[in-house]
Coordinates of C-alpha atoms in Angstrom, one line a residue:
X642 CA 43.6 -31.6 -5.4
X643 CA 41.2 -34.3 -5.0
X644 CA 42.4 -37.8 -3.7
X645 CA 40.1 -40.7 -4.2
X646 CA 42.3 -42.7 -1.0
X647 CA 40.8 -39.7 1.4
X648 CA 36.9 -39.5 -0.7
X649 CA 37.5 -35.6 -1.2
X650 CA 34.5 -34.1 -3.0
X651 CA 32.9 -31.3 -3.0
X652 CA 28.9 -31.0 -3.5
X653 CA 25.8 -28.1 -3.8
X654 CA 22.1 -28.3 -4.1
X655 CA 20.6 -25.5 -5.9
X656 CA 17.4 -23.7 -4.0
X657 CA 15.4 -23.5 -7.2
X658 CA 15.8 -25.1 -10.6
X659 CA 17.4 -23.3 -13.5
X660 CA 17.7 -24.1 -17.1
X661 CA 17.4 -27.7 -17.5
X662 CA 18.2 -27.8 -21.1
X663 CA 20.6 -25.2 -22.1
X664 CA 23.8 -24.9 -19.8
X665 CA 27.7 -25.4 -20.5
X666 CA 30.1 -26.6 -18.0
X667 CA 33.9 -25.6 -18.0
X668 CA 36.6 -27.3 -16.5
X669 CA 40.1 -28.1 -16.5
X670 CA 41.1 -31.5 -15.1
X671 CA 45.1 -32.8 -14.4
X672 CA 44.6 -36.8 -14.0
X673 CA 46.7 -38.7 -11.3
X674 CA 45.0 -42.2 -11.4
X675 CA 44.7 -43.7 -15.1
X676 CA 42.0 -46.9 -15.7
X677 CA 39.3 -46.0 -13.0
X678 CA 36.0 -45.2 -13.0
X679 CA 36.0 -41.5 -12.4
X680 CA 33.5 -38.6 -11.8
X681 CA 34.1 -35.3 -12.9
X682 CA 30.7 -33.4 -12.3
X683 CA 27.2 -35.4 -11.7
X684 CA 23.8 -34.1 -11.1
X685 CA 20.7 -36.1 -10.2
X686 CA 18.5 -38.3 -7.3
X687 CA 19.3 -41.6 -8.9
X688 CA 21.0 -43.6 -10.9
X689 CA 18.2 -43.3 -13.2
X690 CA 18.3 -39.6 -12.8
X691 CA 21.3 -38.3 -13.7
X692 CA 23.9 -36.3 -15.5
X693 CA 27.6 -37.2 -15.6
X694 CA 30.4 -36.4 -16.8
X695 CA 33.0 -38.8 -15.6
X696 CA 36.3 -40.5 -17.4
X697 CA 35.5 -44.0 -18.1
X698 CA 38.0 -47.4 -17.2
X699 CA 39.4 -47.4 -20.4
X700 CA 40.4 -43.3 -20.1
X701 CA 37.6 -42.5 -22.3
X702 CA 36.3 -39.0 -21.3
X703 CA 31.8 -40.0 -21.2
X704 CA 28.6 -38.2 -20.4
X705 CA 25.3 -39.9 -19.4
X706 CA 21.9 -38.5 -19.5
X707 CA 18.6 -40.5 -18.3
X708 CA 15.6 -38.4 -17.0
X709 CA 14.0 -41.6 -16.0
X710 CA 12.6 -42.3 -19.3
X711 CA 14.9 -41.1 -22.2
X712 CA 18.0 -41.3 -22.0
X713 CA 21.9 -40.4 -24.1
X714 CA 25.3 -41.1 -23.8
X715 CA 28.2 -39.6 -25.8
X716 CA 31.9 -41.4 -25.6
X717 CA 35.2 -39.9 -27.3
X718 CA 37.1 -41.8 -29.4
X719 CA 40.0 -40.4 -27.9
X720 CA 41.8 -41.1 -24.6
X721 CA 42.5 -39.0 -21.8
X722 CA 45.5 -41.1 -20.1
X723 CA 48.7 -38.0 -19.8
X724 CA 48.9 -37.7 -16.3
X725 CA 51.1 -34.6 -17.4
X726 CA 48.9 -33.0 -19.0
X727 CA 45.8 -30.4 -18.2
X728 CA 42.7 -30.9 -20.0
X729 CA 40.7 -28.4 -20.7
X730 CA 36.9 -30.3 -21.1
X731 CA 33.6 -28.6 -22.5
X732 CA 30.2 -29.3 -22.1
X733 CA 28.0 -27.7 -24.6
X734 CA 24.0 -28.3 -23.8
X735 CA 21.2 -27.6 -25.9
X736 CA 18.3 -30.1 -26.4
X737 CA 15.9 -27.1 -27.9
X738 CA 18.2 -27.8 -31.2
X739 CA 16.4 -29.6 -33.7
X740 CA 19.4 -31.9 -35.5
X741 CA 20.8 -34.1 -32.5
X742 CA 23.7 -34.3 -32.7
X743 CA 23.9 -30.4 -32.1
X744 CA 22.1 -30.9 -29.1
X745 CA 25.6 -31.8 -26.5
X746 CA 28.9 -31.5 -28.1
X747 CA 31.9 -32.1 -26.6
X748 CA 35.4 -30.4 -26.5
X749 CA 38.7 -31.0 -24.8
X750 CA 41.5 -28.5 -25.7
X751 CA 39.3 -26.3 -27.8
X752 CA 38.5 -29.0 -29.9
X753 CA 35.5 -30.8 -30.4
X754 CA 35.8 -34.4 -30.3
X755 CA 35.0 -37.5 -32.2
X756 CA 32.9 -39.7 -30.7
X757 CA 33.0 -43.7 -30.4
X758 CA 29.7 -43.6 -28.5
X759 CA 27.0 -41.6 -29.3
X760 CA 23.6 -41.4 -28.5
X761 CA 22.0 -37.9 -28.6
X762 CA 19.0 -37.3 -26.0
X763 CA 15.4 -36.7 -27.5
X764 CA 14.3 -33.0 -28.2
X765 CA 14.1 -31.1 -25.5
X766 CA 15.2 -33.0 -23.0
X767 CA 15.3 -31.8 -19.4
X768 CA 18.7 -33.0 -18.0
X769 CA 19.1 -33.3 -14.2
X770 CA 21.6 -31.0 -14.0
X771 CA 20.1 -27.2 -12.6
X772 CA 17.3 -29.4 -10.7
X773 CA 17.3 -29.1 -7.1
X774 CA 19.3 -32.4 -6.5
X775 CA 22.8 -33.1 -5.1
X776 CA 25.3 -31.9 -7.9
X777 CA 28.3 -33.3 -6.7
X778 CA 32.2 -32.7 -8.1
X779 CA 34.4 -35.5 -8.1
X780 CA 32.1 -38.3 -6.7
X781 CA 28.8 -40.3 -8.1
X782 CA 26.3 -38.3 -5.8
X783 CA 24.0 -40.8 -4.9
X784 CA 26.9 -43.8 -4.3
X785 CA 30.4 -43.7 -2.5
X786 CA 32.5 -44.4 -5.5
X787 CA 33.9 -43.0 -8.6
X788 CA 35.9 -40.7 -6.5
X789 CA 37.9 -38.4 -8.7
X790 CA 42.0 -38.8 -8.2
X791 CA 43.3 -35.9 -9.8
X792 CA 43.0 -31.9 -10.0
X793 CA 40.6 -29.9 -11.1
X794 CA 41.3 -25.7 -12.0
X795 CA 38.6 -23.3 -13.4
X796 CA 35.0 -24.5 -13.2
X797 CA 32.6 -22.7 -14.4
X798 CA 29.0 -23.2 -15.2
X799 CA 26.9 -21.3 -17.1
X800 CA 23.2 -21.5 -16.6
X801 CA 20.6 -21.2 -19.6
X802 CA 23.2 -20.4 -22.7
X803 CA 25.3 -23.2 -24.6
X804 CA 28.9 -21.8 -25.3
X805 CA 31.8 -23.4 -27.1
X806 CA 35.3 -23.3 -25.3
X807 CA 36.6 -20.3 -26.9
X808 CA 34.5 -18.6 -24.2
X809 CA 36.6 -19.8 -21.5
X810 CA 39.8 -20.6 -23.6
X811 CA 42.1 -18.7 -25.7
X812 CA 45.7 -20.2 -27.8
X813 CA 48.5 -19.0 -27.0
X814 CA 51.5 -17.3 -28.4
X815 CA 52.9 -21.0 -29.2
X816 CA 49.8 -22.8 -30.2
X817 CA 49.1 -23.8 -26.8
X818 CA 45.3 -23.8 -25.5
X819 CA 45.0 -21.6 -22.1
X820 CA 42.6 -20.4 -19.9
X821 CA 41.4 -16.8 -20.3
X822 CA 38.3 -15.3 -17.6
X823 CA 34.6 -15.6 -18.5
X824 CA 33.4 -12.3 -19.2
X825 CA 29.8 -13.1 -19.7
X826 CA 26.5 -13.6 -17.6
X827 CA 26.1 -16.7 -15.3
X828 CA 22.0 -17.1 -14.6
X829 CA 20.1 -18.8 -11.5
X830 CA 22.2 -21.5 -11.1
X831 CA 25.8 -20.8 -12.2
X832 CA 29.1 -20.7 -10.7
X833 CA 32.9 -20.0 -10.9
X834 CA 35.0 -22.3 -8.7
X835 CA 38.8 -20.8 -8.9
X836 CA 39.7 -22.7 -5.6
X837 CA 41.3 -19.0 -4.5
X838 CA 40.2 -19.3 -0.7
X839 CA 42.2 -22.2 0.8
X840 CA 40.4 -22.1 4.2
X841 CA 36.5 -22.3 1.9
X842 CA 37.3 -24.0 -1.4
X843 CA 33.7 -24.3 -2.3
X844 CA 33.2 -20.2 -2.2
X845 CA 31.9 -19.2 -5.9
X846 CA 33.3 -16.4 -7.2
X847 CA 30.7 -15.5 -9.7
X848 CA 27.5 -15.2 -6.6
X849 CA 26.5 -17.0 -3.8
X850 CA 26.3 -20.5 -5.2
X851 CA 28.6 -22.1 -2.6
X852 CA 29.7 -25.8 -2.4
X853 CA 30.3 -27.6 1.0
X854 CA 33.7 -29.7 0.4
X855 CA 34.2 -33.2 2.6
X856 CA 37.9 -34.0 3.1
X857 CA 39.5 -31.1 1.7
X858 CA 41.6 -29.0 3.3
X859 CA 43.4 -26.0 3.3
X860 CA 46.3 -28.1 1.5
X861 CA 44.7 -29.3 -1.4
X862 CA 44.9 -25.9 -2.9
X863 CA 47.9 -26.8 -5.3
X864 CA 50.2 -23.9 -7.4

C-alpha cells in the first residue's frame, strides 16, 4: 500500500547499466486517489532524463521518454478511474524495431491499448531506465511529488527482452485476466517485487536487486 499523505516510495540504483533499449515492466496497480498526478515507475537524473510511467490528472494511464535530446510520449485513450478494480499495466520496450510504433506498446488487462497521444522515440533510443540512476516506484525521483496513492502487486522487470502480458498474465476460467508467475530469465538489472517479506518490502525475489523503501512499514503489506 502506498499513501501519497505519508510519501511512501520505494527506490534502487542499479550498480551497472543494463539494456537500455529492450526491457518490459509488469505491474499491477489498485487506485485509491482518482485526478492526480501520479507515478507509477520512473527512472532518470532529471527531468530531462527520464522514463515514466505515471497516471496522468485526467486518469489517463502516460509514459514519457527524453534522453536529453529525443524525446516520446505515448497517452491511452482510455481511463483508468475504478478504484475497484486492479489493473494489470504492461510496458513493452524495443527501440531496435524499425516501424515505430512497434518500438513501446502498451497494455492494460492483456490488451493493448489505443492511444490518444502518441509520439514514438527515434530508433534506437537509449531510455533512462537500466542506467545507473535513481529508479524510483511511486514517486517522481528527482522531485517530492507525484506520490502514488494506491496499491501496487506483482512487479516485475525484465532486463534486455520485450514481452507482451501473456508472459505474466493468463484469463481465467470466467474470462477474467489474472496473474500467473514469470517463468523466464531476468538479466543484469531485473527484479520481481511480490511484497512477501513485510518487515523488507523492497527484497527482490528474482536476485539481489533490492529496493530501500521510505515510509513503509510492516503494515502496508495488504491481503
Amino acid at each position: 500500500r502506498f499513501d501519497d499523505g505519508s510519501g511512501s516510495y520505494l527506490s534502487w540504483t542499479p550498480a551497472s547499466a543494463g539494456n537500455r533499449k529492450t526491457w518490459t515492466w509488469s505491474g499491477w496497480v489498485k487506485r485509491a486517489n482518482l485526478s492526480t498526478l501520479q507515478t507509477l515507475f520512473i527512472a532518470g537524473a532529471s527531468g530531462t532524463d527520464r522514463m515514466e510511467l505515471y497516471i496522468d490528472a485526467s486518469d489517463f494511464l502516460s509514459l514519457y521518454m527524453n534522453n536529453g535530446g529525443s524525446t516520446g510520449e505515448l497517452t491511452t485513450s482510455a481511463k483508468l478511474r475504478d478504484p475497484s478494480a486492479w489493473y494489470h499495466i504492461v510496458v513493452k520496450f524495443d527501440s531496435a524495431q524499425s516501424t515505430s510504433s512497434n518500438r513501446v506498446k502498451l497494455y492494460v488487462n492483456g490488451n493493448l491499448k489505443s492511444l490518444g497521444t502518441a509520439s514514438y522515440p527515434a530508433l534506437n533510443f537509449s531510455s533512462a531506465v537500466s542506467t545507473t540512476s535513481a529508479h524510483v516506484l511511486g514517486r517522481r525521483n528527482y522531485a517530492t511529488d507525484r506520490y502514488l496513492d494506491g496499491y501496487l502487486a506483482e512487479v516485475n522487470f525484465i532486463d534486455g527482452q520485450a514481452l507482451t502480458p501473456d508472459s505474466f498474465g493468463e484469463t481465467g476460467d470466467y474470462g477474467e485476466w489474472k496473474a500467473k508467475s514469470y517463468a523466464g530469465g531476468y538479466g543484469t538489472n531485473g527484479f520481481y517485487l511480490k511484497f512477501e517479506n513485510a518487515s523488507s518490502l523492497g527484497n527482490d525475489s528474482a536476485g539481489s536487486n533490492n529496493w530501500t523503501p521510505t515510509n513503509l512499514a510492516a503494515t502496508d503489506q495488504m491481503l
